[in-house]
Short mmCIF file of C-alpha atoms and ligand atoms in Angstrom, two decimals:
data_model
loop_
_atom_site.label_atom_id
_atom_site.label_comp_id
_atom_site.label_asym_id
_atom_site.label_seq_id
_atom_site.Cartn_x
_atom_site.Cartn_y
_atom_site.Cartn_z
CA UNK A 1 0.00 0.00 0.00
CA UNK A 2 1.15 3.49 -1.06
CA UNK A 3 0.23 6.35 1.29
CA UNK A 4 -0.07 10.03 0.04
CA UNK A 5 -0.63 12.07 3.02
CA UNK A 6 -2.36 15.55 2.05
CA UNK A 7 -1.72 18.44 0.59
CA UNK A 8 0.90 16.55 -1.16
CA UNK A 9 -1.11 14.06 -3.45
CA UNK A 10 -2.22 14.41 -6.66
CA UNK A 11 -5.64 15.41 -5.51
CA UNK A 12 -4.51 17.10 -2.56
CA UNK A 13 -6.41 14.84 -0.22
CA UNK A 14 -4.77 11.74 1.76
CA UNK A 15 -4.83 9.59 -0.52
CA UNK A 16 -3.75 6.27 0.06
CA UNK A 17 -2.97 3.69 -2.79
CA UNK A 18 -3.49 -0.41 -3.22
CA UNK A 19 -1.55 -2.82 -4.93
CA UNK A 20 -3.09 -5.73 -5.35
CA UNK A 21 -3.74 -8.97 -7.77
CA UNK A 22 -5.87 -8.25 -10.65
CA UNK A 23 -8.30 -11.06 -10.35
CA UNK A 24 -11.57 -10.71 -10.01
CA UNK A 25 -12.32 -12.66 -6.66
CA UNK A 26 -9.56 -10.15 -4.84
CA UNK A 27 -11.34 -7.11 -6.28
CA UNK A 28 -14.27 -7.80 -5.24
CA UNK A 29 -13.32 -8.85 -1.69
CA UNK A 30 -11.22 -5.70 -1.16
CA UNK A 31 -14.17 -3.64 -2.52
CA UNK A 32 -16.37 -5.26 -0.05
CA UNK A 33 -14.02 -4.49 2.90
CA UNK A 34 -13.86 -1.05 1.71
CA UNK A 35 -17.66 -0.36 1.28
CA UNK A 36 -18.00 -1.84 5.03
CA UNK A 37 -15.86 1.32 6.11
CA UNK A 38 -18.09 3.71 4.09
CA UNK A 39 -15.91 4.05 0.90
CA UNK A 40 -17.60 3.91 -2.74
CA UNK A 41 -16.32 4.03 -6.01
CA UNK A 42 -14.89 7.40 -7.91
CA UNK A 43 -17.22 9.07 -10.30
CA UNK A 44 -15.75 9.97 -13.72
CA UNK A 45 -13.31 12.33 -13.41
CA UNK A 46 -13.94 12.96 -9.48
CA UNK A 47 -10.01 13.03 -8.80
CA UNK A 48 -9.49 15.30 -11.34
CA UNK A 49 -12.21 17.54 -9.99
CA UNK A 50 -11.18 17.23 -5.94
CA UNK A 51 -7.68 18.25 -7.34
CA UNK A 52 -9.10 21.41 -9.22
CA UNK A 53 -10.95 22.45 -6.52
CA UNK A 54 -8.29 21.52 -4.06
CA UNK A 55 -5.69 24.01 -6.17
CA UNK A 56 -3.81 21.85 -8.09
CA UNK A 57 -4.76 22.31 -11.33
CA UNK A 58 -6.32 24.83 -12.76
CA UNK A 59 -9.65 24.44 -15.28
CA UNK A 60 -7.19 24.11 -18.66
CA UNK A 61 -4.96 21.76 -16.55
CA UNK A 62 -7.88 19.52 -16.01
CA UNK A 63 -9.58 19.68 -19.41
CA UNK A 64 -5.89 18.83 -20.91
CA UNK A 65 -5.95 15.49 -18.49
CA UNK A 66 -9.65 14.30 -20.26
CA UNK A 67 -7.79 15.36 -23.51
CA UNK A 68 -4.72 13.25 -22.62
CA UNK A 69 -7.13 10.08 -21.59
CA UNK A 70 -8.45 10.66 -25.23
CA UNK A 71 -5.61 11.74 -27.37
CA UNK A 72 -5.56 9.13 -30.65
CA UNK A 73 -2.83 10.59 -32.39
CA UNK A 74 0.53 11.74 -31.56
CA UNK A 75 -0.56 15.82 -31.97
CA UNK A 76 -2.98 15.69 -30.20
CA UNK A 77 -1.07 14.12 -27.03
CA UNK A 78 1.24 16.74 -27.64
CA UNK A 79 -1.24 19.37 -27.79
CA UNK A 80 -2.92 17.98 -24.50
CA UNK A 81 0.80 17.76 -23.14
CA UNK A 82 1.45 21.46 -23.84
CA UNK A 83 -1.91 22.76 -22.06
CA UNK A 84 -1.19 20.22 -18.81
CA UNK A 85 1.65 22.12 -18.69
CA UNK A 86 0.33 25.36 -18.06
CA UNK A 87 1.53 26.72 -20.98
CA UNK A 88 -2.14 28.34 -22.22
CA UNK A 89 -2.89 29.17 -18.48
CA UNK A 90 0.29 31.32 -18.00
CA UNK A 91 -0.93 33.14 -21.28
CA UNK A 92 -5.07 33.50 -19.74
CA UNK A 93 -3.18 34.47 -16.06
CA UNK A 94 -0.62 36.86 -17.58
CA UNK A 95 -3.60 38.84 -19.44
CA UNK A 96 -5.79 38.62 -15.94
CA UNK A 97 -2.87 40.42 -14.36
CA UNK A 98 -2.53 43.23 -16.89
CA UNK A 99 -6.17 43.87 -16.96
CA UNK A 100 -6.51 43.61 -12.92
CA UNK A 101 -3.73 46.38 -13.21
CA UNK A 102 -5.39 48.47 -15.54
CA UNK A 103 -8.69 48.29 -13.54
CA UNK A 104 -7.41 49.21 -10.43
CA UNK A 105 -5.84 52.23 -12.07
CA UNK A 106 -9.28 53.31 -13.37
CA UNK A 107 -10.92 52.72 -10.01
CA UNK A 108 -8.19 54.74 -8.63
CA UNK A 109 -9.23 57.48 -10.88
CA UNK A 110 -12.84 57.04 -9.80
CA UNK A 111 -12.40 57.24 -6.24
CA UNK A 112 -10.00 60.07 -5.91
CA UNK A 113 -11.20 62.29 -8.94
CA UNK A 114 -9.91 65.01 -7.12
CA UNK A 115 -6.42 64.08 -6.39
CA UNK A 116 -3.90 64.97 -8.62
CA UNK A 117 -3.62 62.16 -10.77
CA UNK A 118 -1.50 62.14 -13.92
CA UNK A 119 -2.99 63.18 -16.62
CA UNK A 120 -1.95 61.06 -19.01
CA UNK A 121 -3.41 57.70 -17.01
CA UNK A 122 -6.81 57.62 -18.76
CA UNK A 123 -4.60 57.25 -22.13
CA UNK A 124 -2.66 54.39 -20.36
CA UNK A 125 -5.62 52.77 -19.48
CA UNK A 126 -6.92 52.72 -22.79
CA UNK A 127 -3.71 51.85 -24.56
CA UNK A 128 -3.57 49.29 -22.38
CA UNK A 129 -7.26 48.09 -22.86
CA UNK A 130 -6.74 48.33 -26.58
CA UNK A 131 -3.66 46.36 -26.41
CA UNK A 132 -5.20 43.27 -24.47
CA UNK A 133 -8.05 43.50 -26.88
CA UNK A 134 -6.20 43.28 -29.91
CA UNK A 135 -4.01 40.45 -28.52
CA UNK A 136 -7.23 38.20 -27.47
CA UNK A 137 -8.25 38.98 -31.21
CA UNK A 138 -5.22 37.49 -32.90
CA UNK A 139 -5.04 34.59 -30.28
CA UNK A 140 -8.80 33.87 -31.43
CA UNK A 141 -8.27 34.19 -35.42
CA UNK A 142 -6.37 31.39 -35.44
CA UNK A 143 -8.25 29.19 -37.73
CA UNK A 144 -9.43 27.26 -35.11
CA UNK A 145 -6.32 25.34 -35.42
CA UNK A 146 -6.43 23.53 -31.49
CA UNK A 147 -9.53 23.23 -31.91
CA UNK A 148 -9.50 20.65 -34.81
CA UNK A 149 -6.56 19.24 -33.76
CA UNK A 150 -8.54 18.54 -30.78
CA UNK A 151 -11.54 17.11 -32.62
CA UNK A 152 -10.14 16.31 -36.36
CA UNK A 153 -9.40 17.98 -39.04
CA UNK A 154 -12.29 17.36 -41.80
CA UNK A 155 -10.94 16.19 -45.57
CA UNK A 156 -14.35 16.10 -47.41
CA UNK A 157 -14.00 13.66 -50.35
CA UNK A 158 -16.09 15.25 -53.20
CA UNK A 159 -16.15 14.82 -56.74
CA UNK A 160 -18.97 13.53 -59.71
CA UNK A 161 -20.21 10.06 -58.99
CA UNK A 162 -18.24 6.76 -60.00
CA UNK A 163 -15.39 8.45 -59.85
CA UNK A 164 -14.15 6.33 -57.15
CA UNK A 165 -14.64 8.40 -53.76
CA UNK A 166 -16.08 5.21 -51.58
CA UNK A 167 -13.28 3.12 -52.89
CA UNK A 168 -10.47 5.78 -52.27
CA UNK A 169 -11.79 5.93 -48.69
CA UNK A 170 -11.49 2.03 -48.40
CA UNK A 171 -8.36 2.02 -49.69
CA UNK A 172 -7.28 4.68 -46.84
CA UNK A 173 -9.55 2.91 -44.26
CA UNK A 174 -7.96 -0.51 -45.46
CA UNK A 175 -11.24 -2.14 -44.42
CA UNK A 176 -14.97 -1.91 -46.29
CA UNK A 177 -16.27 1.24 -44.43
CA UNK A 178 -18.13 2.10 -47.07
CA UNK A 179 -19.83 0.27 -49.48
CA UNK A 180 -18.86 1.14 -53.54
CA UNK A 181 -20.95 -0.34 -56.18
CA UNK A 182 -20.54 0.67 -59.77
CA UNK A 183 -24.23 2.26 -60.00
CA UNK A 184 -23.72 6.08 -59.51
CA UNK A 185 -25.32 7.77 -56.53
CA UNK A 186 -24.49 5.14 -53.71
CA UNK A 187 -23.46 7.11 -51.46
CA UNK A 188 -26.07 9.27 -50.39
CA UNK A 189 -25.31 10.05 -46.81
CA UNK A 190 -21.52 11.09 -45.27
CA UNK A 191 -19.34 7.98 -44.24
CA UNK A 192 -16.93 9.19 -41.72
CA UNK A 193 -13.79 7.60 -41.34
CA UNK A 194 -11.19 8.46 -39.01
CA UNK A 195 -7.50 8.11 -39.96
CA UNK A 196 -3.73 9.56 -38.20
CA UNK A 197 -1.97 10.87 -40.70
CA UNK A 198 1.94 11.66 -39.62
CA UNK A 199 0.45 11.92 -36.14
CA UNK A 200 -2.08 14.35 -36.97
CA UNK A 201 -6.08 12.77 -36.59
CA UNK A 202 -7.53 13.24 -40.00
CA UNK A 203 -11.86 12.92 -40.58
CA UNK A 204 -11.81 11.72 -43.87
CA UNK A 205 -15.46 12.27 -45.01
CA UNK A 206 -17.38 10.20 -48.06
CA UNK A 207 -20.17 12.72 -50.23
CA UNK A 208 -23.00 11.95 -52.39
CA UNK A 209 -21.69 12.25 -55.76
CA UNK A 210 -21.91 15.71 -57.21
CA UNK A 211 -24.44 15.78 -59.81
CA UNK A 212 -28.37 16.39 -60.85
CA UNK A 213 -30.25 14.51 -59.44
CA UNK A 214 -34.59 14.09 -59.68
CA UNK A 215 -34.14 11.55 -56.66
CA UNK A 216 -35.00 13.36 -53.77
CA UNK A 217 -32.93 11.45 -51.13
CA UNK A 218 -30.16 12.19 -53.41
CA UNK A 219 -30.94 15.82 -53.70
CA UNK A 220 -30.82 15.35 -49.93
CA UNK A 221 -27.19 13.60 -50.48
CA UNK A 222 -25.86 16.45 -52.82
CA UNK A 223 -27.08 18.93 -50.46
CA UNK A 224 -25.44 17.63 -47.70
CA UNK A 225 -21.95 16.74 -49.69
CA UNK A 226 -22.16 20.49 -50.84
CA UNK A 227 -22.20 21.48 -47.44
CA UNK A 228 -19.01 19.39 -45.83
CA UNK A 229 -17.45 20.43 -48.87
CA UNK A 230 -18.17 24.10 -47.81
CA UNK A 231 -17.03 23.16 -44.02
CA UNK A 232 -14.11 21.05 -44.62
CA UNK A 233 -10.59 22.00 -43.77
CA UNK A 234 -9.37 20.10 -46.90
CA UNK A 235 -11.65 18.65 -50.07
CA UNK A 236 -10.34 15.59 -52.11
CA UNK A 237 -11.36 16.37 -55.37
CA UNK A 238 -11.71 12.85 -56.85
CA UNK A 239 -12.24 12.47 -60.60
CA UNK A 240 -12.06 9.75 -63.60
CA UNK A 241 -8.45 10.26 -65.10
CA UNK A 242 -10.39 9.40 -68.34
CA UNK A 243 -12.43 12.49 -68.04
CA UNK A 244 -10.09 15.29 -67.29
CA UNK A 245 -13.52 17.80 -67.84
CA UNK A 246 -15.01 16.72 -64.48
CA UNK A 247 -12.22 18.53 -62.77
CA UNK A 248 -14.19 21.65 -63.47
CA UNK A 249 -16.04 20.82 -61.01
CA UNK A 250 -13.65 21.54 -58.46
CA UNK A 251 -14.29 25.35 -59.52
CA UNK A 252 -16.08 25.74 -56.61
CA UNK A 253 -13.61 26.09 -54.52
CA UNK A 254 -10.54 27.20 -55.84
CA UNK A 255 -7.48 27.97 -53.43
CA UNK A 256 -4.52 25.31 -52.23
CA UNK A 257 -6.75 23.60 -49.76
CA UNK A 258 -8.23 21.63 -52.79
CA UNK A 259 -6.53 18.63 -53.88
CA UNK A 260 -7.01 17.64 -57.38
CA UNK A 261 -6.70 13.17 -57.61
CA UNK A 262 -7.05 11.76 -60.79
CA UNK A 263 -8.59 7.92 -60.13
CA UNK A 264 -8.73 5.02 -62.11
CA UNK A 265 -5.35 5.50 -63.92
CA UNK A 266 -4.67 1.60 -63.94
CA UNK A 267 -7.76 2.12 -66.68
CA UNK A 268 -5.47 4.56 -68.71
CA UNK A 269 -4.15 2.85 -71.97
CA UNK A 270 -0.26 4.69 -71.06
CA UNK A 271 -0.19 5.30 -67.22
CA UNK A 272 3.38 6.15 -67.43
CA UNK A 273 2.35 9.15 -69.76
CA UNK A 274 -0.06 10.00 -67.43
CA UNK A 275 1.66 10.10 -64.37
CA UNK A 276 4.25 12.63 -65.81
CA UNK A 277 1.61 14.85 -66.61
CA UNK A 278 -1.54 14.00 -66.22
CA UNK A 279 -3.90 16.65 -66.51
CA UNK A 280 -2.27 18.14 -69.74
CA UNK A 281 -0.68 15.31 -71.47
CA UNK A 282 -3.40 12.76 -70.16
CA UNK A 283 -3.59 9.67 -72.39
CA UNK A 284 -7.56 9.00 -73.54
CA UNK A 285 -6.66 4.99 -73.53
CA UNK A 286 -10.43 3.60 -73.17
CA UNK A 287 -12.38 6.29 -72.03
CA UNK A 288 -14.96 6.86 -74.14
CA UNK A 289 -18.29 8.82 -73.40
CA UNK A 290 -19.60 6.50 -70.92
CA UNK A 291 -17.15 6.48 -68.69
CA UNK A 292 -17.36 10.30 -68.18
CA UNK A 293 -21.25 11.01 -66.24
CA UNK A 294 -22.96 14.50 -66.90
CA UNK A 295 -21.88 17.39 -64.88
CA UNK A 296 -23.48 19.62 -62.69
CA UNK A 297 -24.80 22.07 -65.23
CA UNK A 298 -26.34 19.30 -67.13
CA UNK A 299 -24.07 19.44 -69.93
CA UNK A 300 -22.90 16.12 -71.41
CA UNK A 301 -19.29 15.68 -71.14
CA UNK A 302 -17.40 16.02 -73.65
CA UNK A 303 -14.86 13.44 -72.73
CA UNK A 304 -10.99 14.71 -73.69
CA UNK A 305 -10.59 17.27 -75.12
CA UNK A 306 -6.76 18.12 -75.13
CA UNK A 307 -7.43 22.06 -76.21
CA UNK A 308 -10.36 22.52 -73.92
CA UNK A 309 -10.64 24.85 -70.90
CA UNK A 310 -9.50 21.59 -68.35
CA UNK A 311 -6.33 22.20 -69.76
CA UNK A 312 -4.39 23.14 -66.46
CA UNK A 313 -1.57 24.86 -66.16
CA UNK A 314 1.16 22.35 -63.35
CA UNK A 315 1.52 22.89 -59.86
CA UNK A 316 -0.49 21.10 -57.60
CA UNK A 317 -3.97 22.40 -56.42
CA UNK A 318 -5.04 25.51 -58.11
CA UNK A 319 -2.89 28.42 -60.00
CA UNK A 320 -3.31 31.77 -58.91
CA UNK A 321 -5.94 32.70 -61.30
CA UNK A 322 -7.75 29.53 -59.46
CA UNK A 323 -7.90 27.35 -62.18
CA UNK A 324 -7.64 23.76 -61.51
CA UNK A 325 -3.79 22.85 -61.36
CA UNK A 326 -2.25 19.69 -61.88
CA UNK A 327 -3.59 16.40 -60.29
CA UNK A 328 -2.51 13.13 -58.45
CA UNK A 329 -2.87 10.30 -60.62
CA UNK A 330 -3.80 7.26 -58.47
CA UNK A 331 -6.03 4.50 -58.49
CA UNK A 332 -8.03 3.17 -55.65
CA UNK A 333 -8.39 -0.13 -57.27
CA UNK A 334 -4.79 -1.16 -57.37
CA UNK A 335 -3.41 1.32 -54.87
CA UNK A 336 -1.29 2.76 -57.21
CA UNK A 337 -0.66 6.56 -55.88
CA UNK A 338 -2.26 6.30 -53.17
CA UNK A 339 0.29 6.37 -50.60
CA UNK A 340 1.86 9.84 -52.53
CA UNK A 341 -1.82 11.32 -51.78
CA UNK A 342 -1.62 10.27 -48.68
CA UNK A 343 1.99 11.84 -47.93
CA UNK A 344 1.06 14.96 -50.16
CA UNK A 345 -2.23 15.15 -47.49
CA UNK A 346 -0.06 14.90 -44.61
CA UNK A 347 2.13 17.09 -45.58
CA UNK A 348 -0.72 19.62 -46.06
CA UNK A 349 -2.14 19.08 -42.75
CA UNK A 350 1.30 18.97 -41.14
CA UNK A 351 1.91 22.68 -42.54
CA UNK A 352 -1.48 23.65 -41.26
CA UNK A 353 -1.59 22.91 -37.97
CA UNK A 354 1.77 22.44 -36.53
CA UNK A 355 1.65 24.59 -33.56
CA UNK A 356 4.28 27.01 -32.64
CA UNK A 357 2.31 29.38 -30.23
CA UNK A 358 -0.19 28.09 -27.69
CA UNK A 359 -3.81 28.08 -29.15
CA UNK A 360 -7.13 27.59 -27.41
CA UNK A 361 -8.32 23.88 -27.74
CA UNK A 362 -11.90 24.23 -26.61
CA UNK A 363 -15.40 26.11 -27.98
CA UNK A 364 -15.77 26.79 -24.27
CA UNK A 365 -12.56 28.94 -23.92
CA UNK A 366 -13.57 30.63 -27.35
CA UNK A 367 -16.92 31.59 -25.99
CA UNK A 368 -15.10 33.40 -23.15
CA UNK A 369 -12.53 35.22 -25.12
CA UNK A 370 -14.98 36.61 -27.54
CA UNK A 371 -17.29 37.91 -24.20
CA UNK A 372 -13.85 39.67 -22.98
CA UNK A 373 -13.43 41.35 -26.32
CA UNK A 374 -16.45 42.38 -26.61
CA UNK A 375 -16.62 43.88 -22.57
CA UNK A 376 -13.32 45.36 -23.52
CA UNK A 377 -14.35 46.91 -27.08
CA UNK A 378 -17.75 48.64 -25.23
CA UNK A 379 -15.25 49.40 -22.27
CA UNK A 380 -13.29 51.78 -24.66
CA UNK A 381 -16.44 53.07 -25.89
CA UNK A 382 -17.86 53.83 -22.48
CA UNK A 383 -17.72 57.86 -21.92
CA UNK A 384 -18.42 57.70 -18.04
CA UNK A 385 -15.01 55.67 -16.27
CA UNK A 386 -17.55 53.84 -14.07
CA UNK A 387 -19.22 52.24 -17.28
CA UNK A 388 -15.98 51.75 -18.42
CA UNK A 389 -14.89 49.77 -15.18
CA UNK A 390 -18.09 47.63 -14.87
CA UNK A 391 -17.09 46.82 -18.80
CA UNK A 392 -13.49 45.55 -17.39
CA UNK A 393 -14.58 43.98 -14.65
CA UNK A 394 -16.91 41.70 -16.74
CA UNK A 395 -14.03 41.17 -19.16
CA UNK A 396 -11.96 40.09 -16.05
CA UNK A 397 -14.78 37.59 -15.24
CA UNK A 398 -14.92 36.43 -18.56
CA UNK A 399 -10.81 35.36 -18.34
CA UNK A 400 -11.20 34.09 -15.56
CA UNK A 401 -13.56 31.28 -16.28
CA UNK A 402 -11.52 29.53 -18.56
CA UNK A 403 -9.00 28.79 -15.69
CA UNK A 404 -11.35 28.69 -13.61
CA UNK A 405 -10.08 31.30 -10.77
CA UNK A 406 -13.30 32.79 -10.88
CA UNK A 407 -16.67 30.51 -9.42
CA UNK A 408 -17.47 28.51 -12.39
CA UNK A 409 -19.62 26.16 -10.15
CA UNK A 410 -22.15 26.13 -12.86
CA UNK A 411 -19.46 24.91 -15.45
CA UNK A 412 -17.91 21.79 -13.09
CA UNK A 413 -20.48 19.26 -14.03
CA UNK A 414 -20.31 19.97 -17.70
CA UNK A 415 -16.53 19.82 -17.89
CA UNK A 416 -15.96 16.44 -15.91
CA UNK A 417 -18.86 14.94 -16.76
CA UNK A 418 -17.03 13.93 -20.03
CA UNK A 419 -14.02 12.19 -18.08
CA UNK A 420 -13.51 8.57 -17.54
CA UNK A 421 -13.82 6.82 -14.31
CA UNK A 422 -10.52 6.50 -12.45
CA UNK A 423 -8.83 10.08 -13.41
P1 GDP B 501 -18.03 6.89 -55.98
O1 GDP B 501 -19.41 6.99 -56.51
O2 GDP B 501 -17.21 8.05 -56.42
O3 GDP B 501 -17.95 6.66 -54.51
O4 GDP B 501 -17.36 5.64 -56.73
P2 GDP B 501 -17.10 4.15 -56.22
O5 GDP B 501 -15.97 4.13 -55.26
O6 GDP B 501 -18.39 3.55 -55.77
O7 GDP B 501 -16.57 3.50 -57.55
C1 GDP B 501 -17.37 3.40 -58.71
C2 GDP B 501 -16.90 2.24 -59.54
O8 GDP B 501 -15.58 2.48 -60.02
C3 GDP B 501 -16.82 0.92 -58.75
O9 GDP B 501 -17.23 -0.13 -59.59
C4 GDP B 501 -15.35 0.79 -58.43
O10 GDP B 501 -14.93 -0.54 -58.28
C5 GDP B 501 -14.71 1.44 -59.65
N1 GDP B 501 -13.40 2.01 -59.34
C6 GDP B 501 -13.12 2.88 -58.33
N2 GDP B 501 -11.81 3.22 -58.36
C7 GDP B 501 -11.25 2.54 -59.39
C8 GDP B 501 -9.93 2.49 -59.94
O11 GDP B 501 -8.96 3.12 -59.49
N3 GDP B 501 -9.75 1.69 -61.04
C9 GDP B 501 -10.78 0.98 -61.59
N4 GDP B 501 -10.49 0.22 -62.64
N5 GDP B 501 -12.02 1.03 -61.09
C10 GDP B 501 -12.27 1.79 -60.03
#
């Protein structure tokens, strides 16, 4: 038996430890002595809670522990590493301090107006309130970055139907998470699958097929693959490498954070050809009209046509005018290329949302930084100083929930209740 005598636990309780044999007769006859002396079994996440509320951790410190019990990928333990550490509370208490500064300078001003105060101290307390404000602002437009590293970062996998989306995401899953079938429009929901790619956890996300549609649950599908397309960090634009003109249809959303992926080159008559160059210099080998399904504006397409607008200029993603640049041939039957998305996807992600400076992880501290902007913001506004105090004082409040230093009674059962039993 290990004994912890208080304050110096991990809870900051006496806290006294058991080794014992695993099995489940000695358990259970340990647990029974123990209920006979009035002990019961931890709730989720009750010692992380007795040691926030006994002062050893603050609110991040705690949410970082549930992250760490959770973290799938290597980031993301990292990331849950980073705030156990303190490192985003020293940044919350640092600005706590400044402001608590600032606000007792402005209640100085208040209660002695008719002291001799320095003139220039309202300006310093509204340089100084401008400066906190505009620093919370740049630490919140940060692309959500710890936030999805938190949760995942969404790839939507769009593109016309048949073009091979459901089997690309098999291929990635390497199991049958979604069912392919050659009839177009199988896929009329979102398939979800989760993936770590170069540590980083990846939500890899199947659409409907993009295309009209009379079907109304398909309508439904389209609308729905439109919209993750819309709210993805990264879209896989997947199209038949025999029908270079459905890459228009990555249009839409022009910009780097498009990938263009040529499928089914094993069904090119040259692959080689292809893979040099194979937007440009692609090779029609069997494609013929069939192969190639309408597009979105109804249009038949035209199948290749080596002088038509899908002509794209090289260099991955889009140029600058945002046409469609060059694409990655692979094919999800054979695997072929897949592995080069793959890295060329990492890579992406990697460049995205390695994290340098520490960024808020949580919707909950987001909520609270935007309240203390805006209490600060209306506090420069205020014309009477007492306005302009209340206005700090609330912005104070509002920092001081994420760590918790200020009662956040209301917020304990929310926070822990997501913990597992034993931390
Ligand atoms: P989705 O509608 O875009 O999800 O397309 P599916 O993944 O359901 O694929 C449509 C059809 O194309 C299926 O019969 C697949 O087996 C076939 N297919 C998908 N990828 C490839 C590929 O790389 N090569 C070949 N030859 N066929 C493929």
């Amino acid at each position: 038996m290990l004994w912890f005598p208080a304050p110096r636990s991990a809870t900051g309780e006496d806290v006294a430890e058991f080794h014992v044999h695993g099995s489940r007769a000695v358990l259970s006859a340990i647990m029974e002595v123990l209920r006979h002396l009035g002990l019961r079994l931890a709730e989720p996440g009750e010692f992380t809670r007795r040691a926030f509320l006994n002062g050893k951790l603050d609110l991040l410190q705690a949410e970082a522990i549930a992250d760490l019990a959770a973290a799938e990928t290597e980031a993301q333990r990292r990331q849950a590493l980073r705030q156990l550490d303190g490192e985003l509370g020293a940044l919350y208490h640092g600005w706590r301090q400044r402001l608590t500064r600032t606000l007792a300078h402005l209640e100085a001003a208040i209660d002695f107006p008719d002291e001799d105060l320095p003139p220039e101290i309202e300006d310093r307390i509204l340089g100084e309130t401008e400066g906190l404000a505009g620093e919370i602002e740049r630490h919140l437009a940060d692309g959500h970055r710890g936030e999805r590293l938190r949760d995942g970062i969404m790839v939507a996998i769009i593109g016309p139907p048949n073009a091979g989306k459901s089997s690309l995401i098999n291929k990635i899953a390497r199991r049958d998470a979604v069912i392919t079938s050659p009839i177009a429009g199988t896929t009329r929901d979102i398939v979800e699958v989760a993936v770590d790619l170069q540590g980083y956890p990846v939500v890899l996300a199947d659409t409907a097929g993009l295309r009209d549609s009379d079907d109304v649950v398909e309508q439904e599908g389209l609308r729905r693959a439109l919209q993750r397309a819309e709210e993805a960090e990264i879209r896989l634009f997947v199209f038949d490498a025999r029908c270079p003109d459905q890459v228009q249809g990555a249009a839409a959303w022009p910009g780097p954070d498009t990938i263009l992926v040529a499928n089914k080159v094993d069904l090119l008559r040259s692959p080689e050809a292809a893979r040099k160059d194979v937007m440009p210099g692609l090779d029609p080998g069997i494609h013929g009209d069939s192969a190639c399904t309408k597009r979105m504006d109804g249009r038949d397409t035209p199948g290749l046509d080596t002088d038509g607008p899908s002509r794209a200029p090289p260099g991955g993603g889009h140029d600058k005018s945002g046409a469609p640049g060059k694409a990655l041939p692979i094919s999800a039957l054979t695997g072929e290329g897949v592995e080069g998305l793959l890295s060329a996807l990492g890579e992406r992600v990697s460049q995205t949302y390695r994290i340098e400076a520490p960024v808020l992880t949580r919707a909950r501290h987001r909520q609270s930084l935007e309240d203390a902007v805006l209490s600060l913001r209306r506090g420069l506004g205020a014309t009477l100083p007492e306005l302009r105090a209340e206005d700090l004082r609330l912005a104070l409040r509002n920092l001081g929930r994420i760590t918790g230093t200020v009662d956040v009674e209301d917020l304990l059962d929310v926070i822990f209740r997501d913990f597992c039993i034993g931390k």
